[in-house]
Short mmCIF file of C-alpha atoms (C1' of nucleotides) in Angstrom, two decimals:
data_model
loop_
_atom_site.label_atom_id
_atom_site.label_comp_id
_atom_site.label_asym_id
_atom_site.label_seq_id
_atom_site.Cartn_x
_atom_site.Cartn_y
_atom_site.Cartn_z
CA UNK A 165 96.93 98.91 135.83
CA UNK A 166 98.53 102.05 134.50
CA UNK A 167 102.12 101.46 133.36
CA UNK A 168 105.18 103.68 133.61
CA UNK A 169 106.15 105.73 130.59
CA UNK A 170 109.09 103.48 129.94
CA UNK A 171 106.97 100.35 130.09
CA UNK A 172 104.38 101.95 127.81
CA UNK A 173 107.01 102.80 125.21
CA UNK A 174 108.43 99.29 125.42
CA UNK A 175 104.99 97.76 124.97
CA UNK A 176 104.35 99.92 121.95
CA UNK A 177 107.67 98.87 120.44
CA UNK A 178 106.84 95.21 121.11
CA UNK A 179 103.54 95.55 119.26
CA UNK A 180 105.24 97.17 116.24
CA UNK A 181 107.89 94.44 116.07
CA UNK A 182 105.32 91.66 116.47
CA UNK A 183 103.30 93.22 113.66
CA UNK A 184 106.36 93.58 111.43
CA UNK A 185 107.06 89.86 111.78
CA UNK A 186 103.47 88.70 111.48
CA UNK A 187 102.80 90.82 108.39
CA UNK A 188 105.84 89.44 106.61
CA UNK A 189 104.99 85.88 107.65
CA UNK A 190 101.28 85.81 106.78
CA UNK A 191 100.49 88.96 104.85
CA UNK A 192 99.01 92.23 106.02
CA UNK A 193 95.34 91.55 105.38
CA UNK A 194 95.56 88.00 106.70
CA UNK A 195 96.96 89.17 110.04
CA UNK A 196 94.40 90.29 112.62
CA UNK A 197 95.03 92.81 115.37
CA UNK A 198 94.19 90.15 117.97
CA UNK A 199 96.96 87.91 116.56
CA UNK A 200 99.48 90.72 116.81
CA UNK A 201 98.46 91.73 120.33
CA UNK A 202 98.64 88.11 121.46
CA UNK A 203 102.13 87.79 119.94
CA UNK A 204 103.07 90.87 121.99
CA UNK A 205 101.62 89.23 125.11
CA UNK A 206 98.52 91.44 125.37
CA UNK A 207 94.79 91.29 124.80
CA UNK A 208 93.42 93.06 121.75
CA UNK A 209 91.36 95.60 123.68
CA UNK A 210 94.40 97.68 124.54
CA UNK A 211 95.44 98.23 120.95
CA UNK A 212 93.87 101.67 120.65
CA UNK A 213 95.81 103.05 123.62
CA UNK A 214 98.83 102.89 121.30
CA UNK A 215 97.53 103.35 117.74
CA UNK A 216 94.70 105.14 115.96
CA UNK A 217 94.03 102.37 113.47
CA UNK A 218 95.39 99.24 111.83
CA UNK A 219 96.62 101.42 108.95
CA UNK A 220 98.82 103.39 111.34
CA UNK A 221 100.32 100.17 112.67
CA UNK A 222 100.88 98.94 109.12
CA UNK A 223 102.88 102.06 108.29
CA UNK A 224 104.96 101.81 111.47
CA UNK A 225 105.53 98.08 111.17
CA UNK A 226 106.67 98.42 107.57
CA UNK A 227 108.97 101.27 108.54
CA UNK A 228 110.38 99.09 111.31
CA UNK A 229 110.94 96.18 108.91
CA UNK A 230 112.75 98.47 106.52
CA UNK A 231 114.81 100.07 109.27
CA UNK A 232 115.83 96.69 110.66
CA UNK A 233 117.17 95.80 107.23
CA UNK A 234 119.75 98.48 107.91
CA UNK A 235 122.66 99.19 105.63
CA UNK A 236 123.59 96.85 102.86
CA UNK A 237 126.09 94.39 104.30
CA UNK A 238 129.06 92.86 102.55
CA UNK A 239 128.15 89.92 100.31
CA UNK A 240 124.67 91.32 100.28
CA UNK A 241 123.35 89.56 97.19
CA UNK A 242 124.62 86.16 98.30
CA UNK A 243 122.76 86.41 101.59
CA UNK A 244 119.67 88.05 100.16
CA UNK A 245 119.37 85.37 97.49
CA UNK A 246 119.79 82.45 99.91
CA UNK A 247 117.43 79.57 100.67
CA UNK A 248 117.46 80.75 104.26
CA UNK A 249 116.02 84.12 103.29
CA UNK A 250 113.51 82.47 100.98
CA UNK A 251 112.29 80.19 103.77
CA UNK A 252 112.06 82.86 106.47
CA UNK A 253 110.01 85.75 105.19
CA UNK A 254 109.16 86.85 108.73
CA UNK A 255 112.75 87.97 109.30
CA UNK A 256 113.45 88.92 105.71
CA UNK A 257 113.00 91.72 103.22
CA UNK A 258 109.71 93.58 103.29
CA UNK A 259 109.60 94.07 99.53
CA UNK A 260 109.96 90.36 98.89
CA UNK A 261 107.50 89.38 101.64
CA UNK A 262 104.79 91.92 100.89
CA UNK A 263 105.59 93.44 97.49
CA UNK A 264 102.22 93.19 95.80
CA UNK A 265 100.30 94.02 98.99
CA UNK A 266 102.59 96.97 99.62
CA UNK A 267 101.74 98.37 96.19
CA UNK A 268 98.12 98.71 97.42
CA UNK A 269 98.90 100.27 100.81
CA UNK A 270 98.15 103.89 101.67
CA UNK A 271 100.61 106.68 100.91
CA UNK A 272 102.12 106.81 104.43
CA UNK A 273 103.26 103.23 104.14
CA UNK A 274 104.43 103.57 100.56
CA UNK A 275 106.37 106.73 101.34
CA UNK A 276 108.23 104.93 104.12
CA UNK A 277 108.93 102.13 101.66
CA UNK A 278 110.16 104.59 99.03
CA UNK A 279 112.55 106.28 101.47
CA UNK A 280 113.98 102.95 102.61
CA UNK A 281 114.33 101.73 99.04
CA UNK A 282 116.28 104.86 98.10
CA UNK A 283 118.51 104.44 101.12
CA UNK A 284 119.24 100.84 100.16
CA UNK A 285 119.91 101.90 96.58
CA UNK A 286 122.47 104.47 97.74
CA UNK A 287 124.13 102.03 100.10
CA UNK A 288 124.43 99.42 97.39
CA UNK A 289 125.56 101.97 94.78
CA UNK A 290 128.51 102.95 96.98
CA UNK A 291 129.81 99.43 96.77
CA UNK A 292 130.05 99.50 92.97
CA UNK A 293 133.43 101.14 93.18
CA UNK A 294 134.84 103.40 90.53
CA UNK A 295 131.92 103.87 88.10
CA UNK A 296 130.22 107.25 88.01
CA UNK A 297 127.49 107.79 90.66
CA UNK A 298 124.59 107.83 88.20
CA UNK A 299 125.61 104.52 86.69
CA UNK A 300 126.13 103.01 90.12
CA UNK A 301 122.70 104.14 91.24
CA UNK A 302 121.08 102.72 88.11
CA UNK A 303 122.82 99.39 88.71
CA UNK A 304 121.67 99.34 92.30
CA UNK A 305 118.06 100.06 91.31
CA UNK A 306 118.16 97.17 88.88
CA UNK A 307 119.88 94.79 91.29
CA UNK A 308 117.48 95.42 94.18
CA UNK A 309 114.38 95.10 91.99
CA UNK A 310 115.74 91.94 90.41
CA UNK A 311 116.61 90.38 93.76
CA UNK A 312 113.23 91.00 95.33
CA UNK A 313 111.57 89.58 92.22
CA UNK A 314 113.74 86.48 92.38
CA UNK A 315 112.96 85.79 96.05
CA UNK A 316 109.25 86.26 95.40
CA UNK A 317 109.33 83.90 92.40
CA UNK A 318 111.35 81.35 94.37
CA UNK A 319 108.62 81.38 97.03
CA UNK A 320 105.77 80.96 94.54
CA UNK A 321 107.19 78.06 92.60
CA UNK A 322 106.38 74.56 93.91
CA UNK A 323 109.38 72.75 92.42
CA UNK A 324 112.34 72.94 94.85
CA UNK A 325 114.89 72.56 92.07
CA UNK A 326 113.36 75.36 90.05
CA UNK A 327 113.19 77.52 93.17
CA UNK A 328 116.88 76.95 93.86
CA UNK A 329 117.75 77.57 90.21
CA UNK A 330 116.04 80.96 90.26
CA UNK A 331 118.16 82.04 93.23
CA UNK A 332 121.38 80.51 91.90
CA UNK A 333 121.13 82.05 88.46
CA UNK A 334 120.20 85.45 89.83
CA UNK A 335 123.21 85.30 92.18
CA UNK A 336 125.53 84.46 89.28
CA UNK A 337 123.95 87.09 87.09
CA UNK A 338 124.40 89.88 89.63
CA UNK A 339 127.96 88.81 90.37
CA UNK A 340 128.89 89.48 86.75
CA UNK A 341 127.29 92.94 86.53
CA UNK B 19 65.49 79.73 85.74
CA UNK B 20 67.61 76.81 84.66
CA UNK B 21 70.01 77.75 81.85
CA UNK B 22 71.22 75.80 78.84
CA UNK B 23 74.55 74.00 79.07
CA UNK B 24 76.13 76.50 76.76
CA UNK B 25 74.89 79.44 78.81
CA UNK B 26 76.06 77.77 82.01
CA UNK B 27 79.54 77.27 80.60
CA UNK B 28 79.64 80.87 79.42
CA UNK B 29 78.55 82.13 82.82
CA UNK B 30 81.22 80.10 84.52
CA UNK B 31 83.83 81.48 82.16
CA UNK B 32 82.59 85.01 82.84
CA UNK B 33 82.97 84.51 86.60
CA UNK B 34 86.53 83.20 86.19
CA UNK B 35 87.55 86.15 83.99
CA UNK B 36 85.91 88.68 86.31
CA UNK B 37 87.79 87.12 89.22
CA UNK B 38 91.08 87.13 87.31
CA UNK B 39 90.74 90.87 86.73
CA UNK B 40 89.47 91.75 90.19
CA UNK B 41 92.19 89.74 91.95
CA UNK B 42 94.92 91.47 89.97
CA UNK B 43 93.34 94.86 90.51
CA UNK B 44 92.62 94.68 94.24
CA UNK B 45 94.33 91.60 95.60
CA UNK B 46 92.91 88.16 96.29
CA UNK B 47 91.95 88.57 99.94
CA UNK B 48 90.58 92.05 99.38
CA UNK B 49 88.20 90.83 96.68
CA UNK B 50 84.88 89.37 97.90
CA UNK B 51 82.85 86.76 96.07
CA UNK B 52 79.93 89.20 95.91
CA UNK B 53 82.15 91.72 94.09
CA UNK B 54 83.16 89.11 91.54
CA UNK B 55 79.64 87.84 90.98
CA UNK B 56 78.37 91.39 90.56
CA UNK B 57 81.14 92.07 88.00
CA UNK B 58 79.90 88.99 86.16
CA UNK B 59 76.34 90.34 86.29
CA UNK B 60 75.05 87.87 88.88
CA UNK B 61 74.05 87.75 92.53
CA UNK B 62 76.42 86.07 94.94
CA UNK B 63 74.03 83.25 95.89
CA UNK B 64 74.64 81.38 92.66
CA UNK B 65 78.39 81.09 93.15
CA UNK B 66 78.31 77.55 94.52
CA UNK B 67 76.49 76.17 91.48
CA UNK B 68 79.81 76.69 89.67
CA UNK B 69 82.57 76.33 92.28
CA UNK B 70 83.20 74.41 95.50
CA UNK B 71 84.98 77.25 97.27
CA UNK B 72 86.76 80.55 96.86
CA UNK B 73 90.06 78.64 96.79
CA UNK B 74 88.94 76.74 93.71
CA UNK B 75 88.06 79.99 91.97
CA UNK B 76 91.44 81.47 92.96
CA UNK B 77 93.25 78.58 91.33
CA UNK B 78 91.18 78.82 88.13
CA UNK B 79 91.35 82.60 87.94
CA UNK B 80 95.13 82.56 88.35
CA UNK B 81 95.41 79.85 85.71
CA UNK B 82 93.27 81.99 83.41
CA UNK B 83 95.44 85.06 84.04
CA UNK B 84 98.54 83.05 83.23
CA UNK B 85 97.01 81.50 80.14
CA UNK B 86 95.84 84.86 78.85
CA UNK B 87 99.44 86.07 79.05
CA UNK B 88 100.10 83.56 76.29
CA UNK B 89 103.41 83.25 74.49
CA UNK B 90 106.12 85.79 74.94
CA UNK B 91 105.60 88.37 72.20
CA UNK B 92 108.26 90.23 70.28
CA UNK B 93 109.70 93.20 72.18
CA UNK B 94 108.43 91.51 75.31
CA UNK B 95 110.57 93.30 77.87
CA UNK B 96 109.80 96.74 76.44
CA UNK B 97 106.09 96.17 76.76
CA UNK B 98 106.26 94.35 80.08
CA UNK B 99 108.35 97.14 81.59
CA UNK B 100 106.06 99.93 80.37
CA UNK B 101 104.21 102.58 82.35
CA UNK B 102 101.04 101.21 80.80
CA UNK B 103 101.60 97.78 82.31
CA UNK B 104 102.56 99.34 85.65
CA UNK B 105 99.34 101.36 85.73
CA UNK B 106 97.02 98.54 84.68
CA UNK B 107 97.61 95.57 86.95
CA UNK B 108 94.13 94.19 86.22
CA UNK B 109 95.13 93.36 82.64
CA UNK B 110 98.76 92.66 83.41
CA UNK B 111 101.10 89.99 84.70
CA UNK B 112 99.84 87.85 87.57
CA UNK B 113 103.26 87.56 89.19
CA UNK B 114 103.69 91.30 89.32
CA UNK B 115 100.11 91.94 90.50
CA UNK B 116 99.92 89.22 93.15
CA UNK B 117 103.46 87.96 93.71
CA UNK B 118 103.62 88.01 97.48
CA UNK B 119 100.00 86.87 97.87
CA UNK B 120 100.59 84.09 95.37
CA UNK B 121 103.48 82.81 97.48
CA UNK B 122 100.94 82.09 100.26
CA UNK B 123 98.28 80.43 98.08
CA UNK B 124 97.52 76.71 98.20
CA UNK B 125 99.43 74.18 96.12
CA UNK B 126 96.84 73.99 93.32
CA UNK B 127 97.27 77.66 92.59
CA UNK B 128 101.03 77.60 92.96
CA UNK B 129 101.36 74.59 90.69
CA UNK B 130 99.42 76.39 87.97
CA UNK B 131 101.73 79.36 88.49
CA UNK B 132 104.82 77.16 88.29
CA UNK B 133 103.72 75.55 85.04
CA UNK B 134 102.97 78.92 83.47
CA UNK B 135 106.26 80.36 84.66
CA UNK B 136 108.17 77.47 83.10
CA UNK B 137 106.27 77.91 79.85
CA UNK B 138 107.15 81.61 79.79
CA UNK B 139 110.78 80.79 80.57
CA UNK B 140 110.96 78.39 77.64
CA UNK B 141 109.28 80.84 75.28
CA UNK B 142 111.67 83.61 76.26
CA UNK B 143 114.69 81.31 76.14
CA UNK B 144 113.97 80.45 72.52
CA UNK B 145 114.39 84.06 71.60
CA UNK B 146 117.94 84.23 72.93
CA UNK B 147 119.27 82.88 69.68
CA UNK B 148 122.44 80.90 69.36
CA UNK B 149 123.51 80.28 72.97
CA UNK B 150 123.15 76.77 74.36
CA UNK B 151 119.70 75.89 75.72
CA UNK B 152 120.74 75.73 79.38
CA UNK B 153 122.29 79.18 79.26
CA UNK B 154 119.25 80.55 77.47
CA UNK B 155 116.94 79.08 80.08
CA UNK B 156 119.02 80.52 82.91
CA UNK B 157 118.93 83.94 81.27
CA UNK B 158 115.16 83.72 80.85
CA UNK B 159 114.66 82.75 84.52
CA UNK B 160 116.68 85.76 85.57
CA UNK B 161 114.99 88.14 83.14
CA UNK B 162 111.44 87.15 84.11
CA UNK B 163 112.15 87.34 87.86
CA UNK B 164 113.88 90.69 87.43
CA UNK B 165 111.07 92.14 85.34
CA UNK B 166 108.30 91.14 87.75
CA UNK B 167 110.34 92.58 90.62
CA UNK B 168 110.81 95.84 88.74
CA UNK B 169 107.10 96.27 87.99
CA UNK B 170 106.24 95.52 91.61
CA UNK B 171 108.81 98.04 92.90
CA UNK B 172 107.62 100.63 90.39
CA UNK B 173 104.09 100.23 91.78
CA UNK B 174 105.17 100.55 95.42
CA UNK B 175 107.28 103.67 95.07
CA UNK B 176 105.46 107.00 95.47
CA UNK B 177 107.88 109.15 93.44
CA UNK B 178 106.88 109.05 89.73
CA UNK B 179 110.41 109.80 88.56
CA UNK B 180 111.86 106.99 90.64
CA UNK B 181 109.14 104.66 89.41
CA UNK B 182 109.95 105.52 85.79
CA UNK B 183 113.68 105.16 86.45
CA UNK B 184 113.23 101.64 87.81
CA UNK B 185 111.46 100.58 84.62
CA UNK B 186 113.84 102.45 82.30
CA UNK B 187 117.01 101.08 83.84
CA UNK B 188 115.65 97.54 83.95
CA UNK B 189 114.72 97.83 80.25
CA UNK B 190 118.22 99.01 79.38
CA UNK B 191 119.81 96.37 81.57
CA UNK B 192 117.91 93.50 79.96
CA UNK B 193 118.59 94.84 76.47
CA UNK B 194 122.32 94.42 77.07
CA UNK B 195 122.13 90.87 78.40
"C1'" DT C 92 56.17 65.48 67.59
"C1'" DG C 93 53.86 66.56 71.89
"C1'" DT C 94 53.33 66.14 76.94
"C1'" DA C 95 54.78 65.43 81.94
"C1'" DC C 96 58.30 65.70 84.91
"C1'" DA C 97 62.94 65.89 87.01
"C1'" DT C 98 66.85 68.93 86.88
"C1'" DC C 99 69.36 72.70 88.20
"C1'" DA C 100 71.15 77.93 87.28
"C1'" DG C 101 70.13 81.77 89.52
"C1'" DT C 102 67.77 84.69 93.33
"C1'" DG C 103 67.59 86.69 97.73
"C1'" DA C 104 67.56 85.97 102.52
"C1'" DA C 105 69.89 83.97 106.18
"C1'" DC C 106 73.82 81.67 108.75
"C1'" DG C 107 77.97 81.76 111.79
"C1'" DC C 108 82.28 83.79 112.15
"C1'" DG C 109 86.11 86.86 112.67
"C1'" DC C 110 87.33 91.29 111.81
"C1'" DG C 111 88.38 96.35 113.32
"C1'" DT C 112 86.76 99.23 116.68
"C1'" DT C 113 84.51 100.91 121.11
"C1'" DC C 114 83.61 101.00 125.93
"C1'" DA C 115 83.02 100.41 131.05
"C1'" DC C 116 85.97 99.10 134.30
"C1'" DT C 117 90.43 98.23 137.16
"C1'" DG C 118 94.25 99.57 139.61
"C1'" DA C 119 99.11 101.08 139.50
"C1'" DT C 120 101.42 105.45 138.28
"C1'" DG C 121 102.57 110.12 138.43
"C1'" DT C 122 101.27 114.69 140.18
"C1'" DA C 123 99.70 118.44 143.24
"C1'" DC C 124 99.44 119.88 147.77
"C1'" DT D 256 108.40 113.41 152.67
"C1'" DG D 257 103.60 111.93 152.94
"C1'" DT D 258 98.78 112.00 151.31
"C1'" DA D 259 94.78 112.53 147.90
"C1'" DC D 260 93.55 112.41 143.40
"C1'" DA D 261 93.59 112.43 138.33
"C1'" DT D 262 95.53 109.74 134.68
"C1'" DC D 263 95.63 106.11 131.62
"C1'" DA D 264 97.61 101.08 130.10
"C1'" DG D 265 95.47 97.06 129.92
"C1'" DT D 266 91.28 93.79 130.35
"C1'" DG D 267 87.34 91.55 128.61
"C1'" DA D 268 82.91 92.01 126.71
"C1'" DA D 269 80.36 93.98 123.21
"C1'" DC D 270 79.40 96.47 118.70
"C1'" DG D 271 78.32 96.55 113.67
"C1'" DC D 272 79.90 94.87 109.48
"C1'" DG D 273 81.23 92.09 105.62
"C1'" DC D 274 82.86 87.82 104.59
"C1'" DG D 275 82.33 82.79 102.78
"C1'" DT D 276 78.84 79.63 102.75
"C1'" DT D 277 74.03 77.56 102.90
"C1'" DC D 278 69.29 77.14 101.76
"C1'" DA D 279 64.31 77.38 100.22
"C1'" DC D 280 62.44 78.75 96.28
"C1'" DT D 281 61.58 79.83 91.11
"C1'" DG D 282 60.97 78.64 86.55
"C1'" DA D 283 63.18 77.57 82.07
"C1'" DT D 284 65.57 73.47 80.25
"C1'" DG D 285 66.32 68.92 78.87
"C1'" DT D 286 64.60 64.19 79.10
"C1'" DA D 287 61.49 60.19 79.09
"C1'" DC D 288 57.39 58.48 77.37
#
DNA sequence: TGTACATCAGTGAACGCGCGTTCACTGATGTAC
DNA sequence: TGTACATCAGTGAACGCGCGTTCACTGATGTAC
């Protein structure tokens, strides 16, 4: 059942994207390779034709999640701090979905995360207009950290009103900065 | 080898505290019951004389972590956003250490977390002086979410200077609010 | 207060299970002639 | 262009391992008389 090079590359990509979603939805440790392979429409035996280890997939899946986030869109904070984002971690921000797990990942994964974070910081800083670049970058650092913390807290809390209040007040707060 | 009631209660407490530390240090899923029992100076077989399940221990250990945090001390933000706190998750804030894992825990655990978060919000709000209570509470919500996000980001990032900058800028930012 | 007995905290071995990983095998693909 | 063969993506079963959980057993404790 050998596949063409193009099919092989597509399969590999499918596995990475399935992993990126599953990790954000259920956590890295809680997601088994068999789950991911099944989500990609395969059996788990074939995994090692594409990757050396689960750790390698983790690094690539996280990089893919961060890449998919892309540049910071207009009205970024409003969308980031929405109930929709809170309720759909699988399609949302990696830092919010996996923050504390990410902090314990190996250096490959954390370096990918660092690069993507810096890229997001720069993209956001550019939108701060006519302040000096250092100040803009500092603001962006603060805003991104604060936003990911707010989404995480809004997901932990069991009271829906409190959860909504966390997002609403953080939105207002960042609008005034 | 039956133990006295007092000894039994002390043992139970020791298990909970060992779990609270181990969970924050290594993550909840990554920490085995045998690890915890060994840290408490016991063999793993005795676990079920004290708890019904790992989930029950998770809830109690998280509650203990949150309780140990206690009231919001003076110069709270400066200490919370320190390199020392960043480098010692085992003795630090539960939300920062386990945020994304906590968001996937059962309702018992998340309710304990919610109650403790609200308590911390109120304690911090009181320190905002002469603004009206609602505004103070909103500020406290924002500050606590932002701080936990900043510590988490500072732990993910591999560049020490960037990590320090995240904490420094968040400290400055919250000082001006 | 002293004795006989039921309780139960803790031990250490065992359980089933799911995990990451490996492997023999299949058969379509790509390559060499 | 056609044929023969090596490659290798994917399957499905198996591996060892560590996990949460259970259990028979031990012996000090607390209780009933």
